[in-house]
Short mmCIF file of C-alpha atoms in Angstrom, two decimals:
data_model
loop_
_atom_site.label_atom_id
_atom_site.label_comp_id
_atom_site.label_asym_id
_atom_site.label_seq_id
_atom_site.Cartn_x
_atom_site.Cartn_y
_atom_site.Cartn_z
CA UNK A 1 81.29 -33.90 30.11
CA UNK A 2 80.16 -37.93 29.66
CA UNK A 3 78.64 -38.61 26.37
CA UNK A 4 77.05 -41.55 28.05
CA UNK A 5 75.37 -39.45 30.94
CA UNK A 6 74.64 -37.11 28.22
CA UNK A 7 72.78 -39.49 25.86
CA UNK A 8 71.05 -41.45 28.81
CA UNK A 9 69.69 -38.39 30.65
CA UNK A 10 67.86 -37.02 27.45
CA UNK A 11 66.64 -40.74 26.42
CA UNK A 12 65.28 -40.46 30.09
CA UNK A 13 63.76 -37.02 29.38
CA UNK A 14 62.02 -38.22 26.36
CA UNK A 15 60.71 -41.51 28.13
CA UNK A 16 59.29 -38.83 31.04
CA UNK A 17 57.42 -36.93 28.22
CA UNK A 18 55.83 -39.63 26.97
CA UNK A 19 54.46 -40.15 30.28
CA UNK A 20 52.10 -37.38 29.96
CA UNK A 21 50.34 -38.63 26.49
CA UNK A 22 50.22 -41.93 28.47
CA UNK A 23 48.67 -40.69 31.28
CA UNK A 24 46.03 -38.80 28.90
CA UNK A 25 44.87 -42.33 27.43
CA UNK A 26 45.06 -43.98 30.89
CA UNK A 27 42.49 -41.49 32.15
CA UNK A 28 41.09 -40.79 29.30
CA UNK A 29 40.28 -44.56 29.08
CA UNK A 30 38.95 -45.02 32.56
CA UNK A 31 36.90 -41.87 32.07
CA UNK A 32 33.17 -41.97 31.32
CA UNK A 33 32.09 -41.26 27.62
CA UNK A 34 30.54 -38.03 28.64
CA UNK A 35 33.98 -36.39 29.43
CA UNK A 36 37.31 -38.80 27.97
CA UNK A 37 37.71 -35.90 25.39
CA UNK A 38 37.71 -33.22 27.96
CA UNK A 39 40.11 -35.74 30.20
CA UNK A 40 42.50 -36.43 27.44
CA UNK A 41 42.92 -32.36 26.26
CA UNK A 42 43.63 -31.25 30.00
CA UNK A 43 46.68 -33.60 29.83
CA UNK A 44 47.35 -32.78 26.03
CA UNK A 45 47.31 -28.99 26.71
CA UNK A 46 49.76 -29.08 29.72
CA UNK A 47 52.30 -30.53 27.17
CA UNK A 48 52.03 -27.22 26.13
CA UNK A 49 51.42 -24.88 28.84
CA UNK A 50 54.36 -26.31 31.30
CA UNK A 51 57.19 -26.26 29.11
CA UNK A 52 56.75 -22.46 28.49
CA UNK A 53 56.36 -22.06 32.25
CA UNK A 54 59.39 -24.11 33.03
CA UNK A 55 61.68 -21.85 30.39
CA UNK A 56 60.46 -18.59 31.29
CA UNK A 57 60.21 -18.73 35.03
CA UNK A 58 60.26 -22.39 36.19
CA UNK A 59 63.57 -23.45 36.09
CA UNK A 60 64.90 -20.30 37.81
CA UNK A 61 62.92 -20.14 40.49
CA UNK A 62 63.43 -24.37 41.07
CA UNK A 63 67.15 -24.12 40.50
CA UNK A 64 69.14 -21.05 40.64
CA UNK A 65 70.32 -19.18 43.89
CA UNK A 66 70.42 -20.88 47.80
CA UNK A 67 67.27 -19.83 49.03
CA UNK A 68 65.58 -22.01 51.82
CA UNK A 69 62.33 -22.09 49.98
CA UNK A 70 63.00 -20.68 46.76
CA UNK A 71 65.39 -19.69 44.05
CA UNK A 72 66.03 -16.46 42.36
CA UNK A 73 65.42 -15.09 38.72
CA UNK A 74 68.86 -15.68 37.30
CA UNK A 75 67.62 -17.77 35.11
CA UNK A 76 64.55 -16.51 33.41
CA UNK A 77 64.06 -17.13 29.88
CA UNK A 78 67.32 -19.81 30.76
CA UNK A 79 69.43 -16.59 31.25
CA UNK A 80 72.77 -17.89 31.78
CA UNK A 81 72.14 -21.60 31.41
CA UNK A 82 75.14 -23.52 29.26
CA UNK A 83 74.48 -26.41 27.14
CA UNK A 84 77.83 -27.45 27.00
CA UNK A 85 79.55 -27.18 30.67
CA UNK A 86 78.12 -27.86 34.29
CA UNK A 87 77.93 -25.23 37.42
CA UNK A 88 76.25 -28.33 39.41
CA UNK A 89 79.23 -30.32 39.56
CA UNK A 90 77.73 -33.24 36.90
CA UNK A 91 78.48 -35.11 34.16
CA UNK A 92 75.86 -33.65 32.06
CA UNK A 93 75.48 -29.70 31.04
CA UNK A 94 73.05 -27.69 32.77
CA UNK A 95 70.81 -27.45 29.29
CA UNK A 96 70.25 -31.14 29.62
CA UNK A 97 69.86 -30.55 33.71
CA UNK A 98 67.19 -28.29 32.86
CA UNK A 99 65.59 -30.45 30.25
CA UNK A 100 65.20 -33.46 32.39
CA UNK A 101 63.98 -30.96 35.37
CA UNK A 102 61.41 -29.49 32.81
CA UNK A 103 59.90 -32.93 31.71
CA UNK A 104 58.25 -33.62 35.46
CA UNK A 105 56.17 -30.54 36.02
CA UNK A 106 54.50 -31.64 32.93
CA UNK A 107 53.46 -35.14 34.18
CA UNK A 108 52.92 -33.55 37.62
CA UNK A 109 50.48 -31.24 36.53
CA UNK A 110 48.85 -33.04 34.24
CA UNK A 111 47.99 -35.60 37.81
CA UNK A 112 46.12 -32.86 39.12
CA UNK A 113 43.48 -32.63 36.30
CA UNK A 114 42.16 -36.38 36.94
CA UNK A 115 40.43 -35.46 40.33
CA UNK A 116 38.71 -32.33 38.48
CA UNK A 117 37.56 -34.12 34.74
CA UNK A 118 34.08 -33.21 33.51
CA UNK A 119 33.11 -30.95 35.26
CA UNK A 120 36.18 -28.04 35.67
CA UNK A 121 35.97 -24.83 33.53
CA UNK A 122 38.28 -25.29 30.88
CA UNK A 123 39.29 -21.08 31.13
CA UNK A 124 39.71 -22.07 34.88
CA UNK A 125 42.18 -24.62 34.49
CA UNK A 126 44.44 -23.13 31.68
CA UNK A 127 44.79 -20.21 34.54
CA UNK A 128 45.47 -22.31 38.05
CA UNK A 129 47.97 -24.50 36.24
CA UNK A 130 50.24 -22.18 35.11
CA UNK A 131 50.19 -20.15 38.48
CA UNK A 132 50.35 -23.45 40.14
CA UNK A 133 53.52 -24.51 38.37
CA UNK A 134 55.21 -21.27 39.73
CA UNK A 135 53.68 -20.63 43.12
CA UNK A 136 53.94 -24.34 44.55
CA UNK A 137 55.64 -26.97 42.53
CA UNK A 138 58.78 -25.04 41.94
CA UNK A 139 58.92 -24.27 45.35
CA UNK A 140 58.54 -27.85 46.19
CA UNK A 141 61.37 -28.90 43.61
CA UNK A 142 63.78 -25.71 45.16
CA UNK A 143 63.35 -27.32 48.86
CA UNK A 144 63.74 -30.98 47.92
CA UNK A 145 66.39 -31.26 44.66
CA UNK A 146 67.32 -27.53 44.40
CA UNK A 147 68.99 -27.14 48.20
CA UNK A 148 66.29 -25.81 49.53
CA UNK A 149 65.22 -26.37 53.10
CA UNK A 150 63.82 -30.37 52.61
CA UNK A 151 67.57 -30.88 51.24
CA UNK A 152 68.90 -29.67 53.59
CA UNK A 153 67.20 -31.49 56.41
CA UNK A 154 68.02 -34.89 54.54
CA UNK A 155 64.82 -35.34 53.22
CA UNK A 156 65.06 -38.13 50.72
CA UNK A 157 63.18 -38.26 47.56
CA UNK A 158 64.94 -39.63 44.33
CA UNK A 159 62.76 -38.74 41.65
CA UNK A 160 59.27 -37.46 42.97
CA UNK A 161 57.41 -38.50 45.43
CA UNK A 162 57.04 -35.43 47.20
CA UNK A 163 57.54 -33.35 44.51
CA UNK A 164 55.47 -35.06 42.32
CA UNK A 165 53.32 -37.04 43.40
CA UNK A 166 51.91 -36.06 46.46
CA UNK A 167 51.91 -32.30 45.69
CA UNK A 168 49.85 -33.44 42.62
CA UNK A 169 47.01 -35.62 44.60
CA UNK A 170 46.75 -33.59 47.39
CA UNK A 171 46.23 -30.62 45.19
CA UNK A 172 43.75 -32.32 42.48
CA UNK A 173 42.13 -33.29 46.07
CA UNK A 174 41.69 -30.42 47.60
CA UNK A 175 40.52 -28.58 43.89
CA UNK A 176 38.01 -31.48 43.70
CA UNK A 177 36.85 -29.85 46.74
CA UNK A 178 36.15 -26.39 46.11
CA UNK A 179 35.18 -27.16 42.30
CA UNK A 180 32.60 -29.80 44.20
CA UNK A 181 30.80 -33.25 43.41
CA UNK A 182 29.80 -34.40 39.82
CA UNK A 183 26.12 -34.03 39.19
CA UNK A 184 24.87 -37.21 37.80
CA UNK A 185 22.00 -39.04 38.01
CA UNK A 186 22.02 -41.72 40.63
CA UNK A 187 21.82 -44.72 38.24
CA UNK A 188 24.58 -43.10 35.80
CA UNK A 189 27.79 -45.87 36.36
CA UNK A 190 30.99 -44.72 35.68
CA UNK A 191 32.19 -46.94 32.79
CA UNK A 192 35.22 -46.56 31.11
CA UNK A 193 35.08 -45.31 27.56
CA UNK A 194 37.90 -47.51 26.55
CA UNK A 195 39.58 -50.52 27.93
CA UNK A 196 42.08 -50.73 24.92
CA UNK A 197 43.34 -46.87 25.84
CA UNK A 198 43.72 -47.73 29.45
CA UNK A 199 45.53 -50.62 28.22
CA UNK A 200 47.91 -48.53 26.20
CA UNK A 201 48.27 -45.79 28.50
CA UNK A 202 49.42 -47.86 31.22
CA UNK A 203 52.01 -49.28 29.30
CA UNK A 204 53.40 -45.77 27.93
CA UNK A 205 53.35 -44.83 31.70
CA UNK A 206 55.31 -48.06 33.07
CA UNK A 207 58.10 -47.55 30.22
CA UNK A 208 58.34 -43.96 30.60
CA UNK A 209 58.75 -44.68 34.97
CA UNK A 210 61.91 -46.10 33.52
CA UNK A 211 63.25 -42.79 32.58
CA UNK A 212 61.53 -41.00 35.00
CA UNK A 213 63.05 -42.77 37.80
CA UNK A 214 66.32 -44.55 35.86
CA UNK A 215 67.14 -41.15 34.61
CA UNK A 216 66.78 -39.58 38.34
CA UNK A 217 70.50 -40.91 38.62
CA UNK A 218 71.81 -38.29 35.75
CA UNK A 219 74.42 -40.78 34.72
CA UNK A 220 74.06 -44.20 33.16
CA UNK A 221 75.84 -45.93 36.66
CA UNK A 222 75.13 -48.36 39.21
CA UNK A 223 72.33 -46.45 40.83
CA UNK A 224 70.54 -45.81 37.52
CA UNK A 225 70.55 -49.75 36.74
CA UNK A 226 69.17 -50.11 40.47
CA UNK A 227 66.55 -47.17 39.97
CA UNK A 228 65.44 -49.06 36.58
CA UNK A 229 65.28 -52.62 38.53
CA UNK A 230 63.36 -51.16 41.53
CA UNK A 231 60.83 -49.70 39.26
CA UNK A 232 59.55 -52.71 37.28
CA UNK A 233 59.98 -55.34 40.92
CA UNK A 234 57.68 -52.50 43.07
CA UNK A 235 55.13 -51.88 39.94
CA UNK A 236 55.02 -56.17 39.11
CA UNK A 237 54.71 -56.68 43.16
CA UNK A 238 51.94 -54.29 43.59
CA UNK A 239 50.31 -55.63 40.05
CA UNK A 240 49.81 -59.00 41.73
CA UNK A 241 49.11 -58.37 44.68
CA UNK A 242 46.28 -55.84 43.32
CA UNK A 243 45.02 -58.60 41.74
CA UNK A 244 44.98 -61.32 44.12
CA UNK A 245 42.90 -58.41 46.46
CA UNK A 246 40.50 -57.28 44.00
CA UNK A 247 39.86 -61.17 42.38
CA UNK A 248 38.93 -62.47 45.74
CA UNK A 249 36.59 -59.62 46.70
CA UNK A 250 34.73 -59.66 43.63
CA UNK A 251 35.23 -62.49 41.94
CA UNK A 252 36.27 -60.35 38.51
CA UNK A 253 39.77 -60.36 37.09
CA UNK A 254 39.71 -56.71 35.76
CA UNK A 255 42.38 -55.36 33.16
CA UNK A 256 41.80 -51.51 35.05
CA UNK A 257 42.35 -53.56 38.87
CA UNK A 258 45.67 -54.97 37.36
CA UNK A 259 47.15 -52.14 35.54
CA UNK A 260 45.84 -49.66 39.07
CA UNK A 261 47.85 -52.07 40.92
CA UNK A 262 50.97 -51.44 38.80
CA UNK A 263 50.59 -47.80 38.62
CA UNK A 264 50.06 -47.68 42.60
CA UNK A 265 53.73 -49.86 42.68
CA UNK A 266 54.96 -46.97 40.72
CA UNK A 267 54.03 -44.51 42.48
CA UNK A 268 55.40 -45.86 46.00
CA UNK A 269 59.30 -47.02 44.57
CA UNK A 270 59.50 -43.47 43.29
CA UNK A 271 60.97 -41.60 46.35
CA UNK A 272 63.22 -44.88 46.81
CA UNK A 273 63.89 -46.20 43.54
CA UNK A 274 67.86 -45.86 43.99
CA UNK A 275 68.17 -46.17 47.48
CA UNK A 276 66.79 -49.51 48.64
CA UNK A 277 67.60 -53.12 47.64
CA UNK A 278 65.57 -54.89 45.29
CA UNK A 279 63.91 -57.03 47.56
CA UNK A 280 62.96 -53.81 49.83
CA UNK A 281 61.00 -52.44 46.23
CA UNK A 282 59.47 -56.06 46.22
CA UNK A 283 58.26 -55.19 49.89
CA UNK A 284 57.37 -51.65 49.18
CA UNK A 285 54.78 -52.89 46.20
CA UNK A 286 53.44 -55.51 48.49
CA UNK A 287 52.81 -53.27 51.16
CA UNK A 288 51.20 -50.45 48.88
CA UNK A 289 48.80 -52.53 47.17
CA UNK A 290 46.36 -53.11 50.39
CA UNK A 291 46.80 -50.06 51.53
CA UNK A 292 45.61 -47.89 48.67
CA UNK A 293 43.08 -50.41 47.33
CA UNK A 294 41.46 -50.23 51.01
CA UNK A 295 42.20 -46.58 51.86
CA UNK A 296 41.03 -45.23 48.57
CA UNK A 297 37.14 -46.46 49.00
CA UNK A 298 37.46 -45.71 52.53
CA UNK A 299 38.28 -42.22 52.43
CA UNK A 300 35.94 -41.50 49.74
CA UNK A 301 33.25 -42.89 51.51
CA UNK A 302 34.14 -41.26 54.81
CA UNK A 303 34.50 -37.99 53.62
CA UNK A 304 32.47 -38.46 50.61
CA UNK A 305 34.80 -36.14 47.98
CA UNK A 306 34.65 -36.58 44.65
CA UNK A 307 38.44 -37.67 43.63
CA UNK A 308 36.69 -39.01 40.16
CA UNK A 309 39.84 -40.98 38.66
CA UNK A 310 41.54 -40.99 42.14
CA UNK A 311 44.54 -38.80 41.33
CA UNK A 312 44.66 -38.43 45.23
CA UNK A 313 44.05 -42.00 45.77
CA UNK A 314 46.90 -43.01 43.54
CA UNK A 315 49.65 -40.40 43.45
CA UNK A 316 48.54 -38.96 46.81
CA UNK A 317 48.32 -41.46 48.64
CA UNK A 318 50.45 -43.93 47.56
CA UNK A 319 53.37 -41.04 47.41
CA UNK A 320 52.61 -40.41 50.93
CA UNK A 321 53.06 -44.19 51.58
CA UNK A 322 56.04 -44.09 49.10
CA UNK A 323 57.76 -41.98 51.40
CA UNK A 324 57.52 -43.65 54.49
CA UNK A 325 58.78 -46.57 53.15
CA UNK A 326 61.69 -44.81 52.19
CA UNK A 327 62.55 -43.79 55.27
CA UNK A 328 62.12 -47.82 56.71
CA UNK A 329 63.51 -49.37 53.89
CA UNK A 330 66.55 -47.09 52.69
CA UNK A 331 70.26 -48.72 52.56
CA UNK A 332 72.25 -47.94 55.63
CA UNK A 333 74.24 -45.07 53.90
CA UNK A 334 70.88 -43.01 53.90
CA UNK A 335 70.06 -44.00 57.51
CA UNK A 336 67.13 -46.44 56.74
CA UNK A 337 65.28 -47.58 59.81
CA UNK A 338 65.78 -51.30 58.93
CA UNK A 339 69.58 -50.84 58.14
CA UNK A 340 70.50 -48.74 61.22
CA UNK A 341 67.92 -49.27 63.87
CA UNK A 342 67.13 -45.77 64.14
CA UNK A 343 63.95 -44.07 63.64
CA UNK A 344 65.65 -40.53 62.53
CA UNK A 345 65.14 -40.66 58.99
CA UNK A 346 61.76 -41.86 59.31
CA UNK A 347 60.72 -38.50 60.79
CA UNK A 348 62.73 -36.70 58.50
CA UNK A 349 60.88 -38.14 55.76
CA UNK A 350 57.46 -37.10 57.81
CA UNK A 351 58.11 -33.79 58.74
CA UNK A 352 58.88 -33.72 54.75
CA UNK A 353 55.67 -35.45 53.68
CA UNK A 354 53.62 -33.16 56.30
CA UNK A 355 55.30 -29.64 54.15
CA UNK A 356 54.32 -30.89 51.58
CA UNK A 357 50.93 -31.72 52.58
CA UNK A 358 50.15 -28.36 53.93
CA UNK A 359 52.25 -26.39 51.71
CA UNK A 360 50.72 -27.81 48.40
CA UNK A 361 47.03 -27.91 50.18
CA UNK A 362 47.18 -24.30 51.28
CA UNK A 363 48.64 -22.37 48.08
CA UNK A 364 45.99 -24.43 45.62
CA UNK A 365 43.20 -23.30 47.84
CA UNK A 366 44.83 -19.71 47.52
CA UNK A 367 45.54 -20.07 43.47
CA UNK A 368 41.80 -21.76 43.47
CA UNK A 369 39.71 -18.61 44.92
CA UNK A 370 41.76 -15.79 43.38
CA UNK A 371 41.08 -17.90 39.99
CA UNK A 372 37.46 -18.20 40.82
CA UNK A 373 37.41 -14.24 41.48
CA UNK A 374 38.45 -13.78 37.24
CA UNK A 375 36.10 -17.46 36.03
CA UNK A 376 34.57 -19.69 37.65
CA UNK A 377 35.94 -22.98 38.41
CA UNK A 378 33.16 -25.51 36.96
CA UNK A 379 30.95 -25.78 33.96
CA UNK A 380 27.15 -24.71 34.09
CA UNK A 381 25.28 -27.81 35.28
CA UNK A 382 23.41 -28.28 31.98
CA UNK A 383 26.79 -28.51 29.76
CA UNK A 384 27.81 -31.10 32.32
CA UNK A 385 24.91 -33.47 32.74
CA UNK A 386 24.78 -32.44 28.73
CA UNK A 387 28.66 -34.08 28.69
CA UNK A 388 31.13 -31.54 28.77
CA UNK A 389 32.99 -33.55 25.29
CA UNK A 390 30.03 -32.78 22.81
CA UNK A 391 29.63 -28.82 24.84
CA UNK A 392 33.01 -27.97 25.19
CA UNK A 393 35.77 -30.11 22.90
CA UNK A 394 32.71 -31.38 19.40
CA UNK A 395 35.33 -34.49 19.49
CA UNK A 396 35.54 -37.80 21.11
CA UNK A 397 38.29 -40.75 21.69
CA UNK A 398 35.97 -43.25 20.41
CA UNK A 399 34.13 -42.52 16.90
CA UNK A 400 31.49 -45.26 18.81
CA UNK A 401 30.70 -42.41 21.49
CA UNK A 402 30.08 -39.91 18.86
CA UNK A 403 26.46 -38.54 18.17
CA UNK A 404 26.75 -38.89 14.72
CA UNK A 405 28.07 -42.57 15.22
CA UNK A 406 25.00 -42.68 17.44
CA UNK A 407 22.60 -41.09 14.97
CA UNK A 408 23.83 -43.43 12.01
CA UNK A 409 24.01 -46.97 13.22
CA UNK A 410 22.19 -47.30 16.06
CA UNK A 411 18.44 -48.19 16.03
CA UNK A 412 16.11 -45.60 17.24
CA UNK A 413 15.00 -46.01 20.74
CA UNK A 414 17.44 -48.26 21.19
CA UNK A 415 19.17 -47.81 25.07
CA UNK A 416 21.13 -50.96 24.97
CA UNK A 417 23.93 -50.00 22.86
CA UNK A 418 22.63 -53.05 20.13
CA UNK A 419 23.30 -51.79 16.39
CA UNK A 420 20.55 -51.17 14.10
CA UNK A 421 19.87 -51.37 10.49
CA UNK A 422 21.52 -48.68 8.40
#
């Protein structure tokens, strides 16, 4: 065993844990003040809910056996799994394997609740997740990382972009789907309760992407130091570029437009993070900027869903995009279409992105209706137009967006937000 590997793959674990609290204020900050209660608890209780699926069934089925699609049950309840020695061939045990592993269906999941916030039954969700953690994204992790059949077609995806991110937005999209549109009146905006948590979030998100993609190496080597370079070049790229896009169309230089720039230049280096030059993850954040800032209105227009903090936009999309550019962009060793002239591993990488499409589109329309057949999957329309945080969760992010802030210090009749007298 390394002590360095060792003590680098569980700082990485941590930093990809803290993701998930980050991505509860990003959210929860660029959700409305009806629901950024209800938006941060669905990522607060999958902190909860995935680690106990990961330990008791998870792991085993992601990483034990050489199935084409998925592992066995040698390792339920970690049956069998040493926290001193390695069966993989590493430098690290398989305890610390499996605590890495079990950090990204927690992020992962908690994706999926963004297209669904405000409006989703709470009894609903705390079933599909759990079902969906077994029935599609340890699948997913058993065909791409575990040996499964992606692996073994030469699929490449470092540290998630199948796996996680576009099993995550094409499954909040499609549950955004069945659950349906928001009802709101037509003059309701969506403004975000809280600037300062989006702020905040973003930045717990962007140093956890360190770990989550740094740590993807399992050793502290060459390739993790790459990894941890690609990420902050694609996530600064895409960050500008963002900007320059969004500045010139509306003439507004918005703190959420930046920071959804830099999360969109996370998303796409995460399939290549330690397999393309730096100047490729420059490219690959330039690229994905325009792209998702132009498909994302598009798409919602066209097909008029109701994606409300674009979980499919972001992680969907842009992982989709993500890897594609992998396959154009990876070194020569990997067969890049750039280094070797040949389209092969381009296709790879689609046939890859098309599984995972259909796989993780079909089996959370399945988990969706047999849920619906126990609860069903939204709130009653009055708790929602109501606001599903004073209903449901009697709590709220800001003390400003509570009623009893509201009943205290503002003046009565007042609809512009202005303070009153005491």
């Amino acid at each position: 065993m390394d002590t360095s590997a060792i003590v680098w793959v569980l700082i990485s674990a941590a930093l990809v844990w803290i993701m998930t609290p980050g991505l509860a204020l990003f959210y929860g900050g660029l959700a409305s003040t009806k629901y950024a209660s209800n938006t941060v608890f669905l990522s607060v209780i999958i902190l909860g809910l995935a680690p106990f699926v990961w330990m008791v069934l998870g792991y085993s089925l992601a990483f034990s056996g050489h199935g084409t699609f998925i592992g066995n049950f040698d390792h339920i309840l970690l049956n069998g799994v040493s926290f001193s020695k390695t069966t993989m061939g590493l430098k690290i045990p398989d305890g610390a394997f499996m605590l890495f592993q079990g950090m990204f269906p927690i992020i992962t999941a908690a994706i999926i609740t963004g297209s669904v916030v405000g409006r989703v039954n709470l009894k609903a969700m705390l079933l599909f997740i759990p079902i969906w953690l077994v029935a599609v994204y340890a699948p997913l992790a058993h065909m791409v990382w575990g040996g499964g059949w992606l692996a073994q077609i030469g699929a490449l995806d470092f540290a998630g972009g199948d796996v996680v991110h576009i099993s995550s937005g094409v499954s909040g999209l499609m549950l955004a789907i069945l659950v349906g549109k928001r009802h709101k009146p037509a003059d309701e905006k969506d403004t975000p309760d809280s600037i300062v948590n989006v702020v905040i979030g973003a930045a717990l998100l962007w140093i956890g992407w360190f770990g989550f993609n740094g740590g993807s190496a399992l050793e502290a080597n060459a390739t993790a130091i790459l990894a941890f370079a690609n990420t902050n070049i694609a996530a600064a790229a895409a960050m500008v570029t963002w900007f320059i896009i969004d500045f010139s169309r509306t003439g507004k230089a918005k703190i959420t437009g930046a920071l959804s720039g830099g999360l969109v230049g996370l998303v796409v280096i995460t399939p290549a993070a330690g397999l393309v030059a730096p100047a490729s993850a420059l490219l690959m954040g330039m690229i994905a900027a325009p792209a998702v800032y132009f498909l994302v209105d598009f798409l919602k227009r066209k097909f008029r869903y109701d994606d409300t903090l674009d979980a499919f936009g972001f992680h969907g999309i842009g992982g989709i995009i993500g890897g594609i550019l992998t396959g154009i962009f990876a070194d020569k060793a990997d067969g890049g279409l750039l280094a070797t002239g040949s389209l092969h591993q381009t296709l790879i990488q689609l046939v890859a992105i098309g599984v995972t499409i259909v796989f993780a589109a079909g089996m959370t329309f399945i988990i969706a209706k047999l849920v619906s057949l126990i609860t069903p999957l939204r709130v009653e329309k009055a708790v929602e137009e109501r606001g599903i945080d004073t209903a449901l969760h009697g709590e709220y992010i800001s003390i400003m967006n509570s009623p009893q802030f509201n009943n205290r210090f503002r003046a009565p009749g007042s609809g512009s937000g202005h303070f009153g007298k005491q």
